[in-house]
CSV table of C-alpha atoms and ligand atoms in Angstrom, one decimal:
chain,number,residue,atom,x,y,z
A,199,UNK,CA,58.6,21.1,176.3
A,200,UNK,CA,59.8,18.1,178.4
A,201,UNK,CA,60.3,18.2,182.1
A,202,UNK,CA,63.6,19.9,183.0
A,203,UNK,CA,66.4,17.8,184.5
A,204,UNK,CA,66.7,19.2,188.0
A,205,UNK,CA,70.3,19.5,189.2
A,206,UNK,CA,71.7,20.0,192.7
A,207,UNK,CA,75.4,21.0,192.9
A,208,UNK,CA,77.5,20.1,195.9
A,209,UNK,CA,80.6,22.2,196.2
A,210,UNK,CA,81.5,25.7,195.1
A,211,UNK,CA,85.0,25.5,193.9
A,212,UNK,CA,86.6,26.1,190.5
A,213,UNK,CA,84.7,23.4,188.6
A,214,UNK,CA,81.3,24.2,190.2
A,215,UNK,CA,81.8,27.8,189.1
A,216,UNK,CA,82.5,26.6,185.5
A,217,UNK,CA,79.4,24.3,185.5
A,218,UNK,CA,77.1,27.1,186.7
A,219,UNK,CA,78.5,29.4,184.0
A,220,UNK,CA,78.2,26.9,181.2
A,221,UNK,CA,74.6,25.9,182.2
A,222,UNK,CA,73.5,29.5,182.3
A,223,UNK,CA,75.3,31.0,179.4
A,224,UNK,CA,74.6,28.1,177.0
A,225,UNK,CA,71.1,27.4,178.3
A,226,UNK,CA,69.3,27.3,174.9
A,227,UNK,CA,71.9,25.3,173.1
A,228,UNK,CA,72.1,22.7,175.9
A,229,UNK,CA,68.3,22.5,176.0
A,230,UNK,CA,68.3,21.7,172.3
A,231,UNK,CA,71.0,19.1,172.7
A,232,UNK,CA,69.6,17.5,175.8
A,233,UNK,CA,66.0,17.5,174.6
A,234,UNK,CA,65.0,19.3,177.8
A,235,UNK,CA,66.2,22.1,180.0
A,236,UNK,CA,69.0,21.6,182.5
A,237,UNK,CA,68.0,23.5,185.5
A,238,UNK,CA,70.1,24.1,188.6
A,239,UNK,CA,67.6,23.9,191.5
A,240,UNK,CA,70.0,23.9,194.4
A,241,UNK,CA,73.6,24.6,195.2
A,242,UNK,CA,75.2,23.6,198.5
A,243,UNK,CA,78.6,24.1,199.9
A,244,UNK,CA,80.0,24.2,203.5
A,245,UNK,CA,81.3,27.7,202.8
A,246,UNK,CA,79.4,30.4,201.0
A,247,UNK,CA,81.3,32.2,198.2
A,248,UNK,CA,79.6,35.5,197.5
A,249,UNK,CA,81.8,36.1,194.5
A,250,UNK,CA,80.5,33.0,192.6
A,251,UNK,CA,77.5,33.8,190.5
A,252,UNK,CA,74.8,31.2,191.3
A,253,UNK,CA,72.5,32.6,188.5
A,254,UNK,CA,69.6,32.7,191.0
A,255,UNK,CA,69.9,29.1,192.3
A,256,UNK,CA,69.0,28.7,196.0
A,257,UNK,CA,72.0,28.1,198.2
A,258,UNK,CA,72.6,26.1,201.4
A,259,UNK,CA,75.6,25.5,203.6
A,260,UNK,CA,74.4,21.9,204.2
A,261,UNK,CA,75.2,19.6,201.3
A,262,UNK,CA,73.1,16.8,202.8
A,263,UNK,CA,70.0,18.9,201.9
A,264,UNK,CA,70.5,17.7,198.4
A,265,UNK,CA,70.4,14.0,199.2
A,266,UNK,CA,67.0,12.4,198.9
A,267,UNK,CA,65.6,15.8,198.0
A,268,UNK,CA,62.7,15.0,195.7
A,269,UNK,CA,63.2,18.2,193.8
A,270,UNK,CA,66.7,17.1,192.8
A,271,UNK,CA,67.1,14.5,189.9
A,272,UNK,CA,70.9,14.6,189.7
A,273,UNK,CA,73.4,15.3,192.3
A,274,UNK,CA,76.6,16.8,191.0
A,275,UNK,CA,79.4,16.0,193.5
A,276,UNK,CA,82.2,18.6,193.3
A,277,UNK,CA,83.3,18.7,196.9
A,278,UNK,CA,86.4,16.4,196.4
A,279,UNK,CA,88.0,14.1,198.9
A,280,UNK,CA,86.8,10.6,199.6
A,281,UNK,CA,84.8,10.2,202.9
A,282,UNK,CA,82.3,13.0,202.9
A,283,UNK,CA,81.9,12.7,199.1
A,284,UNK,CA,81.3,9.0,199.4
A,285,UNK,CA,78.6,9.5,202.0
A,286,UNK,CA,76.9,12.0,199.8
A,287,UNK,CA,77.1,9.9,196.6
A,288,UNK,CA,76.0,6.7,198.4
A,289,UNK,CA,73.1,8.6,199.9
A,290,UNK,CA,72.1,10.0,196.5
A,291,UNK,CA,72.4,6.7,194.6
A,292,UNK,CA,70.5,4.9,197.4
A,293,UNK,CA,67.7,7.6,197.1
A,294,UNK,CA,67.6,6.9,193.3
A,295,UNK,CA,69.2,10.2,192.3
A,296,UNK,CA,71.6,10.1,189.4
A,297,UNK,CA,75.1,11.3,190.2
A,298,UNK,CA,77.7,13.1,188.2
A,299,UNK,CA,81.1,13.6,189.8
A,300,UNK,CA,84.6,14.9,188.8
A,301,UNK,CA,86.1,13.2,191.8
A,302,UNK,CA,88.9,10.8,190.7
A,303,UNK,CA,90.0,10.0,194.3
A,304,UNK,CA,86.5,8.9,195.1
A,305,UNK,CA,86.1,6.7,192.0
A,306,UNK,CA,89.6,5.3,192.5
A,307,UNK,CA,88.8,4.3,196.1
A,308,UNK,CA,85.1,3.4,195.9
A,309,UNK,CA,84.2,3.3,192.2
A,310,UNK,CA,83.3,-0.4,192.0
A,311,UNK,CA,80.9,-0.2,194.9
A,312,UNK,CA,79.3,3.0,193.6
A,313,UNK,CA,79.0,1.7,190.0
A,314,UNK,CA,77.3,-1.5,191.3
A,315,UNK,CA,74.9,0.5,193.5
A,316,UNK,CA,74.0,2.8,190.6
A,317,UNK,CA,73.4,-0.2,188.4
A,318,UNK,CA,71.3,-2.0,191.0
A,319,UNK,CA,69.1,1.1,191.4
A,320,UNK,CA,68.9,1.5,187.6
A,321,UNK,CA,70.3,5.0,187.7
A,322,UNK,CA,73.4,6.8,186.3
A,323,UNK,CA,76.8,7.4,187.8
A,324,UNK,CA,78.9,9.4,185.4
A,325,UNK,CA,82.4,10.6,185.9
A,326,UNK,CA,83.9,11.8,182.6
A,327,UNK,CA,85.4,14.8,184.3
A,328,UNK,CA,87.4,12.6,186.7
A,329,UNK,CA,90.1,11.9,184.1
A,330,UNK,CA,91.8,14.4,181.7
A,331,UNK,CA,89.5,17.4,182.4
A,332,UNK,CA,87.8,18.3,179.1
A,333,UNK,CA,89.2,15.5,177.1
A,334,UNK,CA,86.5,12.7,176.6
A,335,UNK,CA,88.7,9.7,177.4
A,336,UNK,CA,86.3,7.7,179.5
A,337,UNK,CA,83.6,8.0,176.9
A,338,UNK,CA,86.2,7.1,174.2
A,339,UNK,CA,87.3,3.9,176.1
A,340,UNK,CA,83.9,2.8,177.3
A,341,UNK,CA,81.9,3.6,174.1
A,342,UNK,CA,83.9,4.5,171.0
A,343,UNK,CA,86.6,1.9,171.4
A,344,UNK,CA,84.3,-0.8,172.8
A,345,UNK,CA,85.1,-3.0,169.8
A,346,UNK,CA,88.8,-3.2,170.7
A,347,UNK,CA,90.9,-5.3,172.9
A,348,UNK,CA,93.1,-2.6,174.4
A,349,UNK,CA,96.7,-3.7,174.6
A,350,UNK,CA,98.0,-0.6,176.4
A,351,UNK,CA,97.4,3.0,177.1
A,352,UNK,CA,99.8,5.7,178.1
A,353,UNK,CA,99.4,9.3,178.8
A,354,UNK,CA,100.0,12.6,180.5
A,355,UNK,CA,97.0,12.6,182.9
A,356,UNK,CA,98.1,15.2,185.5
A,357,UNK,CA,98.0,18.8,184.1
A,358,UNK,CA,99.8,20.3,187.0
A,359,UNK,CA,102.9,18.0,186.7
A,360,UNK,CA,103.0,18.6,182.9
A,361,UNK,CA,102.7,22.4,183.5
A,362,UNK,CA,105.6,22.2,185.9
A,363,UNK,CA,107.9,20.0,183.8
A,364,UNK,CA,107.2,22.1,180.7
A,365,UNK,CA,108.0,25.4,182.4
A,366,UNK,CA,111.2,23.8,183.9
A,367,UNK,CA,112.2,22.5,180.5
A,368,UNK,CA,111.4,25.4,178.3
A,369,UNK,CA,111.8,28.4,180.6
A,370,UNK,CA,114.3,27.1,183.1
A,371,UNK,CA,111.9,28.1,185.9
A,372,UNK,CA,112.1,26.7,189.4
A,373,UNK,CA,109.8,24.0,190.6
A,374,UNK,CA,108.2,25.9,193.5
A,375,UNK,CA,107.5,29.0,191.3
A,376,UNK,CA,105.6,27.0,188.7
A,377,UNK,CA,103.7,25.0,191.2
A,378,UNK,CA,102.5,28.3,192.9
A,379,UNK,CA,101.3,29.4,189.5
A,380,UNK,CA,99.4,26.1,188.8
A,381,UNK,CA,97.7,26.5,192.2
A,382,UNK,CA,96.7,30.1,191.3
A,383,UNK,CA,95.2,28.9,188.0
A,384,UNK,CA,93.1,26.3,189.8
A,385,UNK,CA,94.9,23.3,188.2
A,386,UNK,CA,96.4,21.8,191.3
A,387,UNK,CA,94.6,19.6,193.9
A,388,UNK,CA,93.7,21.0,197.3
A,389,UNK,CA,96.8,19.1,198.5
A,390,UNK,CA,99.3,19.6,195.6
A,391,UNK,CA,101.4,16.7,196.8
A,392,UNK,CA,98.7,14.6,195.1
A,393,UNK,CA,99.8,16.2,191.8
A,394,UNK,CA,103.5,16.3,192.2
A,395,UNK,CA,103.9,12.9,193.9
A,396,UNK,CA,101.8,11.2,191.2
A,397,UNK,CA,98.8,10.2,193.4
A,398,UNK,CA,96.3,12.1,191.2
A,399,UNK,CA,97.6,10.4,188.1
A,400,UNK,CA,97.5,7.0,189.8
A,401,UNK,CA,93.8,7.6,190.7
A,402,UNK,CA,93.1,8.4,187.0
A,403,UNK,CA,95.2,5.5,185.7
A,404,UNK,CA,93.3,3.0,187.8
A,405,UNK,CA,90.0,4.3,186.4
A,406,UNK,CA,91.2,4.2,182.8
A,407,UNK,CA,92.7,0.7,183.2
A,408,UNK,CA,89.6,-0.7,184.8
A,409,UNK,CA,87.5,0.5,181.8
A,410,UNK,CA,90.0,-0.5,179.2
A,411,UNK,CA,90.7,-3.9,180.6
A,412,UNK,CA,87.2,-4.7,182.0
A,413,UNK,CA,88.6,-5.2,185.4
A,414,UNK,CA,88.0,-3.9,188.9
A,415,UNK,CA,89.5,-0.5,189.9
A,416,UNK,CA,92.9,-1.3,191.4
A,417,UNK,CA,94.4,1.9,192.7
A,418,UNK,CA,96.3,-0.2,195.3
A,419,UNK,CA,98.2,-1.9,192.4
A,420,UNK,CA,99.5,1.3,190.7
A,421,UNK,CA,103.2,1.8,191.1
A,422,UNK,CA,103.6,5.5,191.7
A,423,UNK,CA,106.4,8.0,191.4
A,424,UNK,CA,106.1,11.8,191.2
A,425,UNK,CA,108.2,14.5,189.6
A,426,UNK,CA,109.8,15.9,192.7
A,427,UNK,CA,113.1,14.0,192.2
A,428,UNK,CA,113.6,15.4,188.6
A,429,UNK,CA,116.5,17.7,188.4
A,430,UNK,CA,117.0,20.5,185.8
A,431,UNK,CA,120.1,18.6,184.6
A,432,UNK,CA,117.9,15.5,183.8
A,433,UNK,CA,115.7,17.6,181.6
A,434,UNK,CA,118.8,19.0,179.8
A,435,UNK,CA,120.4,15.6,179.3
A,436,UNK,CA,117.1,14.1,178.1
A,437,UNK,CA,116.9,16.8,175.5
A,438,UNK,CA,120.5,16.2,174.5
A,439,UNK,CA,119.7,12.5,174.0
A,440,UNK,CA,116.6,13.4,171.8
A,441,UNK,CA,114.0,12.9,174.5
A,442,UNK,CA,111.6,14.9,176.7
A,443,UNK,CA,110.8,13.9,180.3
A,444,UNK,CA,107.0,13.6,180.7
A,445,UNK,CA,105.1,12.3,183.7
A,446,UNK,CA,103.2,9.3,182.3
A,447,UNK,CA,100.5,6.9,183.5
A,448,UNK,CA,101.0,3.6,181.7
A,449,UNK,CA,98.7,0.5,181.8
A,450,UNK,CA,99.5,-2.6,179.8
A,451,UNK,CA,98.0,-6.0,179.4
A,452,UNK,CA,100.6,-8.7,179.0
A,453,UNK,CA,100.5,-12.4,178.9
A,454,UNK,CA,101.9,-12.4,182.5
A,455,UNK,CA,99.3,-9.9,183.8
A,456,UNK,CA,98.4,-6.2,184.0
A,457,UNK,CA,101.0,-3.5,184.7
A,458,UNK,CA,100.0,-0.1,185.9
A,459,UNK,CA,102.6,2.5,186.6
A,460,UNK,CA,102.9,6.3,187.0
A,461,UNK,CA,106.4,7.8,186.8
A,462,UNK,CA,108.5,10.4,185.0
A,463,UNK,CA,109.4,8.9,181.6
A,464,UNK,CA,111.8,9.8,178.8
A,465,UNK,CA,109.7,9.9,175.6
A,466,UNK,CA,111.3,10.4,172.1
A,467,UNK,CA,111.0,14.0,171.2
A,468,UNK,CA,109.1,13.2,168.0
A,469,UNK,CA,106.4,11.2,169.8
A,470,UNK,CA,103.1,13.0,170.1
A,471,UNK,CA,103.1,12.8,173.9
A,472,UNK,CA,106.4,14.6,174.0
A,473,UNK,CA,104.8,17.6,172.3
A,474,UNK,CA,101.9,17.9,174.8
A,475,UNK,CA,103.0,20.8,176.9
A,476,UNK,CA,101.7,23.1,179.6
A,477,UNK,CA,98.5,22.0,181.3
A,478,UNK,CA,97.6,19.8,178.3
A,479,UNK,CA,96.8,16.1,178.8
A,480,UNK,CA,97.4,13.6,176.1
A,481,UNK,CA,96.5,9.9,176.1
A,482,UNK,CA,97.5,7.2,173.6
A,483,UNK,CA,95.3,4.2,173.5
A,484,UNK,CA,96.5,1.2,171.5
A,485,UNK,CA,93.5,-1.0,170.5
A,486,UNK,CA,93.8,-4.2,168.4
A,487,UNK,CA,91.4,-2.9,165.7
A,488,UNK,CA,92.2,0.8,165.7
A,489,UNK,CA,95.9,0.8,166.4
A,490,UNK,CA,97.1,3.8,168.3
A,491,UNK,CA,94.6,6.6,168.9
A,492,UNK,CA,95.3,9.9,170.6
A,493,UNK,CA,93.2,12.1,172.9
A,494,UNK,CA,94.6,15.6,173.6
A,495,UNK,CA,93.4,18.7,175.3
A,496,UNK,CA,93.2,20.7,178.6
A,497,UNK,CA,93.4,18.3,181.5
A,498,UNK,CA,92.5,20.7,184.3
A,499,UNK,CA,90.9,24.1,184.8
A,500,UNK,CA,87.5,25.6,185.3
A,501,UNK,CA,85.8,25.4,181.9
A,502,UNK,CA,87.5,22.3,180.5
A,503,UNK,CA,86.5,20.2,183.5
A,504,UNK,CA,83.1,21.8,183.7
A,505,UNK,CA,82.6,20.9,180.0
A,506,UNK,CA,82.9,17.2,180.9
A,507,UNK,CA,80.5,17.5,183.8
A,508,UNK,CA,77.9,19.2,181.6
A,509,UNK,CA,78.3,16.5,179.0
A,510,UNK,CA,77.5,13.9,181.6
A,511,UNK,CA,74.4,15.8,182.6
A,512,UNK,CA,73.2,16.0,179.0
A,513,UNK,CA,73.7,12.2,178.7
A,514,UNK,CA,71.5,11.7,181.7
A,515,UNK,CA,68.9,14.2,180.4
A,516,UNK,CA,68.8,12.2,177.1
A,517,UNK,CA,68.0,9.0,179.1
A,518,UNK,CA,71.3,7.2,178.4
A,519,UNK,CA,72.7,4.6,180.7
A,520,UNK,CA,75.9,5.1,182.7
A,521,UNK,CA,79.0,5.2,180.5
A,522,UNK,CA,81.1,2.9,182.7
A,523,UNK,CA,80.1,-0.7,183.4
A,524,UNK,CA,81.0,-2.6,186.5
A,525,UNK,CA,84.4,-4.3,186.2
A,526,UNK,CA,84.3,-8.1,186.6
A,527,UNK,CA,87.8,-9.3,186.9
A,528,UNK,CA,90.8,-9.2,189.2
A,529,UNK,CA,93.6,-10.2,186.8
A,530,UNK,CA,97.1,-10.9,187.9
A,531,UNK,CA,98.8,-7.5,188.7
A,532,UNK,CA,102.5,-7.2,187.9
A,533,UNK,CA,105.0,-5.7,190.3
A,534,UNK,CA,107.2,-2.9,189.1
A,535,UNK,CA,110.2,-5.3,189.3
A,536,UNK,CA,108.5,-7.5,186.7
A,537,UNK,CA,108.4,-4.8,184.0
A,538,UNK,CA,110.8,-4.5,181.1
A,539,UNK,CA,112.0,-1.0,180.1
A,540,UNK,CA,114.9,1.0,178.8
A,541,UNK,CA,116.4,3.4,181.4
A,542,UNK,CA,118.1,6.7,181.7
A,543,UNK,CA,120.7,6.6,184.5
A,544,UNK,CA,122.5,9.6,186.1
A,545,UNK,CA,125.4,8.2,188.1
A,546,UNK,CA,126.9,10.8,190.5
A,547,UNK,CA,130.6,10.0,190.1
A,548,UNK,CA,134.0,11.3,191.0
A,549,UNK,CA,136.1,12.2,188.0
A,550,UNK,CA,138.6,9.4,188.2
A,551,UNK,CA,140.1,7.4,185.3
A,552,UNK,CA,138.6,4.0,184.8
A,553,UNK,CA,135.2,4.7,186.5
A,554,UNK,CA,133.2,4.4,183.4
A,555,UNK,CA,134.9,1.2,182.5
A,556,UNK,CA,133.9,-0.2,185.9
A,557,UNK,CA,130.3,0.8,185.4
A,558,UNK,CA,130.2,-0.6,181.9
A,559,UNK,CA,131.6,-3.9,183.1
A,560,UNK,CA,129.0,-4.3,185.8
A,561,UNK,CA,126.2,-3.5,183.4
A,562,UNK,CA,127.6,-5.9,180.8
A,563,UNK,CA,128.1,-8.7,183.4
A,564,UNK,CA,124.4,-8.3,184.1
A,565,UNK,CA,123.5,-8.5,180.4
A,566,UNK,CA,122.5,-4.8,180.2
A,567,UNK,CA,123.6,-3.1,176.9
A,568,UNK,CA,124.2,0.6,176.6
A,569,UNK,CA,122.6,2.7,173.9
A,570,UNK,CA,124.2,6.1,174.7
A,571,UNK,CA,126.6,7.7,177.1
A,572,UNK,CA,127.3,11.3,178.1
A,573,UNK,CA,130.1,12.4,180.4
A,574,UNK,CA,130.7,16.1,179.9
A,575,UNK,CA,133.8,17.9,181.2
A,576,UNK,CA,131.8,21.1,181.4
A,577,UNK,CA,129.5,19.5,183.9
A,578,UNK,CA,132.4,18.9,186.2
A,579,UNK,CA,132.2,20.5,189.7
A,580,UNK,CA,134.9,20.7,192.3
A,581,UNK,CA,133.8,19.9,195.8
A,582,UNK,CA,136.3,19.4,198.7
A,583,UNK,CA,139.2,19.1,196.3
A,584,UNK,CA,137.5,16.3,194.3
A,585,UNK,CA,136.0,16.7,190.9
A,586,UNK,CA,132.6,15.4,190.3
A,587,UNK,CA,131.2,14.5,186.8
A,588,UNK,CA,127.9,12.6,186.4
A,589,UNK,CA,127.9,9.7,184.0
A,590,UNK,CA,124.7,9.6,182.0
A,591,UNK,CA,123.7,6.3,180.4
A,592,UNK,CA,120.8,5.2,178.3
A,593,UNK,CA,120.3,1.5,178.4
A,594,UNK,CA,118.5,-0.9,176.0
A,595,UNK,CA,115.5,-2.7,177.4
A,596,UNK,CA,116.1,-4.9,180.4
A,597,UNK,CA,113.9,-6.4,183.2
A,598,UNK,CA,113.7,-3.9,186.1
A,599,UNK,CA,114.8,-6.6,188.6
A,600,UNK,CA,118.0,-7.2,186.6
A,601,UNK,CA,118.7,-3.4,186.5
A,602,UNK,CA,118.1,-3.2,190.2
A,603,UNK,CA,120.7,-5.9,190.9
A,604,UNK,CA,123.2,-4.2,188.6
A,605,UNK,CA,122.6,-0.7,190.1
A,606,UNK,CA,123.2,-2.1,193.6
A,607,UNK,CA,126.7,-3.0,192.5
A,608,UNK,CA,127.3,0.3,190.7
A,609,UNK,CA,126.1,2.2,193.8
A,610,UNK,CA,128.8,0.5,195.9
A,611,UNK,CA,131.7,1.7,193.7
A,612,UNK,CA,133.9,4.1,195.7
A,613,UNK,CA,133.7,6.7,193.0
A,614,UNK,CA,129.8,6.9,193.2
A,615,UNK,CA,129.2,9.5,195.9
A,616,UNK,CA,125.4,9.9,195.8
A,617,UNK,CA,122.3,8.0,194.9
A,618,UNK,CA,121.9,6.9,191.3
A,619,UNK,CA,118.9,8.5,189.5
A,620,UNK,CA,117.0,6.3,187.1
A,621,UNK,CA,114.2,7.3,184.8
A,622,UNK,CA,112.3,4.8,182.6
A,623,UNK,CA,112.3,5.3,178.9
A,624,UNK,CA,109.3,4.4,176.7
A,625,UNK,CA,109.2,4.4,172.9
A,626,UNK,CA,105.4,3.9,172.9
A,627,UNK,CA,105.2,1.9,169.7
B,217,HSE,N1,95.0,18.5,189.7
B,217,HSE,C1,94.5,17.9,188.5
B,217,HSE,C2,95.5,18.1,187.4
B,217,HSE,C3,93.2,18.5,188.1
B,217,HSE,O1,96.4,18.9,187.5
B,217,HSE,O2,95.5,17.4,186.4
B,217,HSE,C4,92.5,17.8,187.1
B,217,HSE,O3,92.1,16.5,187.5
């Protein structure tokens, strides 16, 4: 029997618990697959959690005891956050210990430096669990699709937001109620604003784009919107128009540069991304040789995320190199105003004759053509003796800067009493 791979786990949250469980309950199978035993020799976390089964592994409240510890071959970083985790990972890599992490915030912020350090020291830094939980998207991009020039990728990469939007759409439940459930289930980040404001998805998109486009990790260049401004009526109107609203991360290589954006998006109801509900993640990758390929599965949660961590450990036990390679380019990054998209607009308007004609004229004068319109009398509400009826418009594709200019004009109409809502529309073909 070969020497075991000796593992030190930092952190004792949901994912750590799943890793400990899988390593123990699947011990024989994993030994067979890895070619040697995967043995947890130390667990460290600032706070002890007596209810988590450590399966006999020694425990410390000082995570630094794992760094440079010559009994630990691989440090599994599961403490989250950036600064302390970075110290830990830099320490381990500098001490020639392999590192496996599920920490997307860390990789988004410091990934280039860490990947380079690992490469310099000829050791592994693996982070499959950092994106899409149990769905092997990093491995797919870095290995299985390596023959392709990737034109674009787009996907649902935050399980919590998808869980919330799905329950709001299908069950009419309130945002706060569903968020509380996602927290209970261990899907949400320690700070759930990272989920619902799109920051978590932006972390993940910057990692995926760097691998797909062979570039540096550019979290700073991701345009980010969350789901907090989505109203139940938008979900209903989208459905009426034949779409679903999904929170997408989109990265595209164009002749002008690279666009990276995270925002709620209308997706045609027959598109596969529209059908990924609940905590499921789904990623479409369009390669020049493969055409579109789809990756689908649980994007968060104890066992799915732990599955990816354990797969990274097996890879190291087998003696494979890191999955991700250092990025080497800083391509031109496009601003959100440079993108071209179709749009859903909800214009809060007073119910006066001629208002739609005014809106249509402004759009037309700006070269924006309309695909569909809804103005329903049954949506009318009387407030202070004035009747309000939203105008819902679906536009054809237009440059965002052109739409911005047109909406500034529409917003100034005396009948428009509140801020116009806009949601981008993607056909993903
Ligand atoms: N909070 C994240 C999500 C966890 O909801 O997708 C997995 O990265």
